Structures are given as structure tokens and as C-alpha cells.
Amino acid sequence: MTAPKLHLNLLRDNERQSSSPVRLRVMLPILALLACLGCLVWWGVVAGQLILAKTQVTSLRNDLDAKKNEHSGILKQMGNAREMQAELDQLKMYAGGRRTYGSLFKELANVVPEGVQLMSLEIPEPAAQQLLPPGAKPGPTVRPLLGPTGTVERVALRIVGRTPRETPVEQLMKSLAEPAFTNFLIVAKDAPGDQMSPRVRSFQQDATPDEHGLRLLSFDVEYRCVERRFEK
């Protein structure tokens, strides 16, 4: 009869050794050291990236500050350009509204009848232009507008003279209705109110006799001229 084999473990727990050829107590410090080295390398890379990012941020800020100065200068120049363009546009409007009357007076001299003595030919000054902004009051800080807000300015021609009878004046008014004067004078006899042209302001016997002692008729006739239009 065979006796059973007995296996006795006479080693203590602290005397036991791993079957692995590398001891855990040797690997742990190495792994910890490698981990520390890895952290140091990672921190170094992060620190380098942070320094690079700070350098880029500083460069961008300096560039931005420079661009801000340039941008402010550009905005100022654009504002000056807009203001100058507005002034040029306004000058073009004034140039477009400019009308000359030399040829009118030249043609008028050719049609005045012999029985008419002209005392004055007058184109009255237009009303003062309103150059204040709407609702603003005059003051040193109020900047006036570049030009009038209205684009149309009425112009009139007043003819004052004397005549021995009505016929020469009627002949003169008939001549002023001819095509030679349509570019300057407006003939609208049936228009209402102040739109009528020509308009006889007065036609009466003159209080002062002429050099021959004759009492002449004085007349004052107003024609509407073609308006000045302040348009480009």
C-alpha cells in the first residue's frame, strides 16, 4: 500500500518571492521615476507652448494697437473725404442753379418800344437762405448746413418805367412773351395768385411831369423768371 505524499510549506509570507525575474519593488521606483520624467517633459512642453502663446498674444496686441491707430486715421480720412464730397456736391448744386441774365437784358434792349422810358430793371435779391439744422438755434457751437434745404429758388424781374400811353407797354409785354425770352421769363397770365406772370404791380399817372411838362404814366411790371434749381 502506497503512503500519500505530503507537501509542507515552511516559508513565511514575507519570504515568498515572485516567479517573475523582475521584482515589483524594483519596477515601482522605476515606473514612478519615468512618470515624474514624463510629467516634467509634459510640463516643459506646456510651458513652452504657454510662452509661445504669450509671445503671439503680445505680438497680436501690438499689431492690433498699431492697426487701431491706422484704423482711426483711416476713419478720420474717410470722414474728411465724405465732408469734402458733400461740399463738392453742394458746389455742384450751386453751379447747377447759377443763371446768367446778360443775354436777357441784351434781347430786352432790342424790343423796348420808343414810347417806353425804362427807369429800372431789377432782379431782387432772394430771401436769406436758412442754413441752420432743423430745430436748431443760432449759436457758436451750431454748425451750419452746407447749403439750403430747399432745392428751388424763385427769381423775379421787375421792370419800372414811364410811358405817355398804354400801347407801348402792351407792345413791350407782347414782345417779352416771344420765344426769345422763354428761357428766362415765365408767361402764365391765367395762373392763380402769386403764380401769375407777368403781374402788373402798378400802372398809374406819374406825379412828376417830364421835361416838357407832360404827365406820363408810370408802370411797374413783375415777371417770374425760370427758377434756380439746386440740383446736381
Short mmCIF file of N, CA and C in Angstrom, two decimals, residues 1-110:
data_model
loop_
_atom_site.label_atom_id
_atom_site.label_comp_id
_atom_site.label_asym_id
_atom_site.label_seq_id
_atom_site.Cartn_x
_atom_site.Cartn_y
_atom_site.Cartn_z
N MET A 1 0.86 -1.19 0.00
CA MET A 1 0.00 0.00 0.00
C MET A 1 0.89 1.23 0.00
N THR A 2 0.55 2.19 -0.86
CA THR A 2 1.40 3.38 -1.03
C THR A 2 0.92 4.47 -0.10
N ALA A 3 1.91 5.07 0.61
CA ALA A 3 1.58 6.17 1.54
C ALA A 3 1.41 7.48 0.76
N PRO A 4 0.44 8.35 1.15
CA PRO A 4 0.24 9.65 0.46
C PRO A 4 1.44 10.58 0.66
N LYS A 5 1.69 11.41 -0.42
CA LYS A 5 2.78 12.38 -0.35
C LYS A 5 2.33 13.62 0.39
N LEU A 6 3.18 14.05 1.21
CA LEU A 6 2.90 15.24 2.00
C LEU A 6 3.70 16.42 1.45
N HIS A 7 3.07 17.58 1.33
CA HIS A 7 3.74 18.83 0.87
C HIS A 7 3.67 19.82 2.01
N LEU A 8 4.81 20.15 2.50
CA LEU A 8 4.89 21.09 3.61
C LEU A 8 5.45 22.42 3.12
N ASN A 9 4.74 23.50 3.38
CA ASN A 9 5.21 24.85 3.02
C ASN A 9 5.76 25.49 4.26
N LEU A 10 7.06 25.48 4.35
CA LEU A 10 7.72 26.00 5.55
C LEU A 10 8.16 27.46 5.39
N LEU A 11 7.74 28.18 4.25
CA LEU A 11 8.14 29.57 4.04
C LEU A 11 7.13 30.52 4.67
N ARG A 12 7.71 31.49 5.21
CA ARG A 12 6.84 32.54 5.73
C ARG A 12 6.33 33.42 4.56
N ASP A 13 5.29 34.25 4.82
CA ASP A 13 4.74 35.11 3.77
C ASP A 13 5.73 36.13 3.29
N ASN A 14 6.53 36.63 4.22
CA ASN A 14 7.49 37.66 3.82
C ASN A 14 8.71 37.08 3.14
N GLU A 15 8.83 35.74 3.14
CA GLU A 15 9.96 35.08 2.50
C GLU A 15 9.62 34.58 1.10
N ARG A 16 8.38 34.75 0.73
CA ARG A 16 7.98 34.29 -0.58
C ARG A 16 8.49 35.26 -1.65
N GLN A 17 8.84 34.79 -2.78
CA GLN A 17 9.34 35.57 -3.88
C GLN A 17 8.51 35.25 -5.13
N SER A 18 8.37 36.34 -5.95
CA SER A 18 7.62 36.16 -7.19
C SER A 18 8.40 35.32 -8.16
N SER A 19 7.67 34.61 -8.99
CA SER A 19 8.31 33.80 -10.03
C SER A 19 8.85 34.65 -11.16
N SER A 20 8.36 36.01 -11.21
CA SER A 20 8.84 36.91 -12.26
C SER A 20 10.28 37.25 -12.02
N PRO A 21 11.09 37.28 -13.10
CA PRO A 21 12.51 37.60 -12.90
C PRO A 21 12.73 39.05 -12.48
N VAL A 22 11.71 39.98 -12.72
CA VAL A 22 11.83 41.38 -12.33
C VAL A 22 11.00 41.58 -11.09
N ARG A 23 11.61 42.08 -10.09
CA ARG A 23 10.93 42.28 -8.83
C ARG A 23 10.04 43.53 -8.91
N LEU A 24 8.87 43.49 -8.30
CA LEU A 24 7.94 44.61 -8.30
C LEU A 24 8.51 45.79 -7.54
N ARG A 25 9.26 45.49 -6.48
CA ARG A 25 9.82 46.58 -5.69
C ARG A 25 10.93 47.31 -6.45
N VAL A 26 11.44 46.65 -7.50
CA VAL A 26 12.42 47.33 -8.34
C VAL A 26 11.72 48.14 -9.43
N MET A 27 10.63 47.62 -9.94
CA MET A 27 9.92 48.28 -11.03
C MET A 27 9.15 49.52 -10.58
N LEU A 28 8.61 49.44 -9.37
CA LEU A 28 7.80 50.58 -8.90
C LEU A 28 8.57 51.89 -8.88
N PRO A 29 9.80 51.92 -8.29
CA PRO A 29 10.55 53.18 -8.33
C PRO A 29 10.89 53.62 -9.74
N ILE A 30 11.17 52.63 -10.61
CA ILE A 30 11.50 53.00 -11.99
C ILE A 30 10.29 53.60 -12.69
N LEU A 31 9.12 52.97 -12.48
CA LEU A 31 7.90 53.50 -13.09
C LEU A 31 7.55 54.88 -12.54
N ALA A 32 7.76 55.04 -11.22
CA ALA A 32 7.50 56.35 -10.62
C ALA A 32 8.43 57.40 -11.18
N LEU A 33 9.72 57.03 -11.36
CA LEU A 33 10.69 57.97 -11.93
C LEU A 33 10.33 58.33 -13.36
N LEU A 34 9.95 57.28 -14.13
CA LEU A 34 9.55 57.56 -15.51
C LEU A 34 8.31 58.46 -15.57
N ALA A 35 7.38 58.21 -14.63
CA ALA A 35 6.18 59.05 -14.59
C ALA A 35 6.55 60.50 -14.28
N CYS A 36 7.47 60.66 -13.33
CA CYS A 36 7.92 62.03 -12.98
C CYS A 36 8.61 62.68 -14.17
N LEU A 37 9.46 61.88 -14.85
CA LEU A 37 10.11 62.44 -16.03
C LEU A 37 9.11 62.80 -17.11
N GLY A 38 8.10 61.94 -17.28
CA GLY A 38 7.05 62.24 -18.26
C GLY A 38 6.29 63.51 -17.92
N CYS A 39 5.98 63.66 -16.61
CA CYS A 39 5.29 64.88 -16.17
C CYS A 39 6.16 66.11 -16.40
N LEU A 40 7.46 65.96 -16.11
CA LEU A 40 8.36 67.09 -16.33
C LEU A 40 8.43 67.47 -17.80
N VAL A 41 8.53 66.42 -18.65
CA VAL A 41 8.55 66.70 -20.09
C VAL A 41 7.25 67.36 -20.54
N TRP A 42 6.12 66.83 -20.03
CA TRP A 42 4.82 67.40 -20.41
C TRP A 42 4.70 68.84 -19.94
N TRP A 43 5.14 69.08 -18.67
CA TRP A 43 5.11 70.44 -18.16
C TRP A 43 6.02 71.36 -18.97
N GLY A 44 7.15 70.83 -19.38
CA GLY A 44 8.05 71.64 -20.20
C GLY A 44 7.42 72.00 -21.54
N VAL A 45 6.74 70.99 -22.16
CA VAL A 45 6.07 71.28 -23.43
C VAL A 45 4.95 72.29 -23.25
N VAL A 46 4.16 72.12 -22.17
CA VAL A 46 3.06 73.06 -21.90
C VAL A 46 3.62 74.45 -21.62
N ALA A 47 4.70 74.52 -20.82
CA ALA A 47 5.30 75.82 -20.52
C ALA A 47 5.82 76.48 -21.79
N GLY A 48 6.44 75.68 -22.67
CA GLY A 48 6.91 76.24 -23.94
C GLY A 48 5.76 76.75 -24.79
N GLN A 49 4.69 75.96 -24.86
CA GLN A 49 3.52 76.40 -25.63
C GLN A 49 2.91 77.66 -25.01
N LEU A 50 2.89 77.72 -23.67
CA LEU A 50 2.34 78.89 -22.99
C LEU A 50 3.18 80.13 -23.29
N ILE A 51 4.50 79.97 -23.24
CA ILE A 51 5.38 81.10 -23.54
C ILE A 51 5.19 81.55 -24.99
N LEU A 52 5.07 80.56 -25.90
CA LEU A 52 4.86 80.87 -27.31
C LEU A 52 3.52 81.58 -27.52
N ALA A 53 2.49 81.07 -26.79
CA ALA A 53 1.17 81.69 -26.91
C ALA A 53 1.20 83.12 -26.38
N LYS A 54 1.91 83.33 -25.23
CA LYS A 54 2.02 84.68 -24.68
C LYS A 54 2.76 85.60 -25.65
N THR A 55 3.80 85.06 -26.26
CA THR A 55 4.54 85.86 -27.23
C THR A 55 3.66 86.24 -28.41
N GLN A 56 2.86 85.28 -28.89
CA GLN A 56 1.96 85.57 -30.01
C GLN A 56 0.88 86.58 -29.60
N VAL A 57 0.37 86.43 -28.36
CA VAL A 57 -0.65 87.36 -27.89
C VAL A 57 -0.08 88.77 -27.80
N THR A 58 1.15 88.88 -27.27
CA THR A 58 1.79 90.20 -27.18
C THR A 58 2.00 90.80 -28.56
N SER A 59 2.45 89.95 -29.50
CA SER A 59 2.65 90.44 -30.87
C SER A 59 1.34 90.87 -31.51
N LEU A 60 0.29 90.07 -31.27
CA LEU A 60 -1.02 90.42 -31.84
C LEU A 60 -1.56 91.70 -31.22
N ARG A 61 -1.34 91.88 -29.90
CA ARG A 61 -1.81 93.10 -29.25
C ARG A 61 -1.08 94.31 -29.80
N ASN A 62 0.23 94.19 -29.97
CA ASN A 62 0.98 95.31 -30.53
C ASN A 62 0.52 95.61 -31.96
N ASP A 63 0.30 94.53 -32.71
CA ASP A 63 -0.19 94.72 -34.08
C ASP A 63 -1.57 95.35 -34.08
N LEU A 64 -2.41 94.90 -33.12
CA LEU A 64 -3.77 95.45 -33.02
C LEU A 64 -3.74 96.92 -32.64
N ASP A 65 -2.86 97.28 -31.70
CA ASP A 65 -2.74 98.69 -31.32
C ASP A 65 -2.31 99.53 -32.51
N ALA A 66 -1.35 99.00 -33.27
CA ALA A 66 -0.92 99.73 -34.47
C ALA A 66 -2.07 99.85 -35.48
N LYS A 67 -2.82 98.74 -35.62
CA LYS A 67 -3.95 98.77 -36.55
C LYS A 67 -5.03 99.74 -36.07
N LYS A 68 -5.20 99.83 -34.73
CA LYS A 68 -6.20 100.75 -34.21
C LYS A 68 -5.84 102.18 -34.58
N ASN A 69 -4.56 102.53 -34.44
CA ASN A 69 -4.13 103.88 -34.81
C ASN A 69 -4.35 104.12 -36.30
N GLU A 70 -3.97 103.11 -37.10
CA GLU A 70 -4.20 103.24 -38.54
C GLU A 70 -5.68 103.32 -38.86
N HIS A 71 -6.48 102.50 -38.14
CA HIS A 71 -7.92 102.50 -38.38
C HIS A 71 -8.53 103.85 -38.02
N SER A 72 -8.08 104.42 -36.90
CA SER A 72 -8.58 105.74 -36.51
C SER A 72 -8.22 106.78 -37.57
N GLY A 73 -6.99 106.69 -38.06
CA GLY A 73 -6.59 107.61 -39.12
C GLY A 73 -7.40 107.43 -40.38
N ILE A 74 -7.68 106.17 -40.73
CA ILE A 74 -8.48 105.89 -41.92
C ILE A 74 -9.91 106.42 -41.75
N LEU A 75 -10.48 106.19 -40.56
CA LEU A 75 -11.84 106.70 -40.31
C LEU A 75 -11.88 108.22 -40.39
N LYS A 76 -10.85 108.86 -39.86
CA LYS A 76 -10.79 110.32 -39.93
C LYS A 76 -10.68 110.78 -41.37
N GLN A 77 -9.84 110.10 -42.15
CA GLN A 77 -9.71 110.47 -43.56
C GLN A 77 -11.00 110.21 -44.32
N MET A 78 -11.68 109.10 -43.98
CA MET A 78 -12.96 108.83 -44.64
C MET A 78 -13.99 109.89 -44.29
N GLY A 79 -13.99 110.33 -43.02
CA GLY A 79 -14.90 111.41 -42.63
C GLY A 79 -14.58 112.70 -43.38
N ASN A 80 -13.28 113.01 -43.50
CA ASN A 80 -12.89 114.21 -44.25
C ASN A 80 -13.29 114.09 -45.71
N ALA A 81 -13.11 112.87 -46.26
CA ALA A 81 -13.48 112.65 -47.67
C ALA A 81 -14.99 112.83 -47.87
N ARG A 82 -15.79 112.29 -46.91
CA ARG A 82 -17.25 112.46 -47.03
C ARG A 82 -17.64 113.92 -46.93
N GLU A 83 -16.98 114.64 -46.01
CA GLU A 83 -17.30 116.06 -45.84
C GLU A 83 -16.93 116.85 -47.09
N MET A 84 -15.75 116.56 -47.65
CA MET A 84 -15.34 117.26 -48.86
C MET A 84 -16.23 116.91 -50.04
N GLN A 85 -16.66 115.63 -50.11
CA GLN A 85 -17.57 115.23 -51.18
C GLN A 85 -18.90 115.95 -51.04
N ALA A 86 -19.37 116.09 -49.79
CA ALA A 86 -20.63 116.82 -49.57
C ALA A 86 -20.48 118.28 -50.00
N GLU A 87 -19.33 118.88 -49.70
CA GLU A 87 -19.09 120.26 -50.11
C GLU A 87 -19.03 120.37 -51.64
N LEU A 88 -18.36 119.39 -52.28
CA LEU A 88 -18.32 119.40 -53.74
C LEU A 88 -19.71 119.23 -54.35
N ASP A 89 -20.50 118.33 -53.76
CA ASP A 89 -21.87 118.15 -54.24
C ASP A 89 -22.68 119.43 -54.10
N GLN A 90 -22.46 120.12 -52.95
CA GLN A 90 -23.19 121.36 -52.74
C GLN A 90 -22.75 122.43 -53.74
N LEU A 91 -21.44 122.49 -54.01
CA LEU A 91 -20.96 123.44 -55.00
C LEU A 91 -21.51 123.12 -56.39
N LYS A 92 -21.61 121.82 -56.71
CA LYS A 92 -22.22 121.44 -57.98
C LYS A 92 -23.68 121.87 -58.04
N MET A 93 -24.37 121.77 -56.90
CA MET A 93 -25.75 122.21 -56.87
C MET A 93 -25.85 123.72 -57.08
N TYR A 94 -24.94 124.46 -56.44
CA TYR A 94 -24.93 125.91 -56.65
C TYR A 94 -24.58 126.24 -58.11
N ALA A 95 -23.60 125.51 -58.65
CA ALA A 95 -23.24 125.74 -60.06
C ALA A 95 -24.40 125.41 -60.99
N GLY A 96 -25.15 124.33 -60.65
CA GLY A 96 -26.31 123.99 -61.45
C GLY A 96 -27.42 125.02 -61.34
N GLY A 97 -27.51 125.70 -60.20
CA GLY A 97 -28.55 126.72 -60.00
C GLY A 97 -28.14 128.10 -60.49
N ARG A 98 -26.92 128.24 -60.95
CA ARG A 98 -26.46 129.55 -61.42
C ARG A 98 -27.11 129.88 -62.75
N ARG A 99 -27.66 131.09 -62.83
CA ARG A 99 -28.27 131.55 -64.07
C ARG A 99 -27.72 132.94 -64.39
N THR A 100 -27.45 133.17 -65.65
CA THR A 100 -26.94 134.47 -66.10
C THR A 100 -28.04 135.17 -66.90
N TYR A 101 -28.07 136.51 -66.81
CA TYR A 101 -29.14 137.28 -67.42
C TYR A 101 -28.62 138.34 -68.39
N GLY A 102 -27.33 138.22 -68.75
CA GLY A 102 -26.79 139.20 -69.69
C GLY A 102 -27.49 139.16 -71.03
N SER A 103 -27.71 137.93 -71.53
CA SER A 103 -28.39 137.82 -72.83
C SER A 103 -29.85 138.27 -72.74
N LEU A 104 -30.47 138.11 -71.57
CA LEU A 104 -31.84 138.59 -71.38
C LEU A 104 -31.91 140.10 -71.55
N PHE A 105 -31.00 140.80 -70.88
CA PHE A 105 -31.00 142.26 -70.98
C PHE A 105 -30.62 142.72 -72.39
N LYS A 106 -29.77 141.94 -73.05
CA LYS A 106 -29.41 142.28 -74.42
C LYS A 106 -30.62 142.19 -75.33
N GLU A 107 -31.39 141.09 -75.21
CA GLU A 107 -32.60 140.95 -76.02
C GLU A 107 -33.66 141.97 -75.63
N LEU A 108 -33.71 142.28 -74.34
CA LEU A 108 -34.70 143.25 -73.87
C LEU A 108 -34.44 144.63 -74.48
N ALA A 109 -33.17 144.98 -74.62
CA ALA A 109 -32.84 146.28 -75.21
C ALA A 109 -33.31 146.39 -76.65
N ASN A 110 -33.44 145.24 -77.32
CA ASN A 110 -33.86 145.26 -78.73
C ASN A 110 -35.36 145.36 -78.91
#
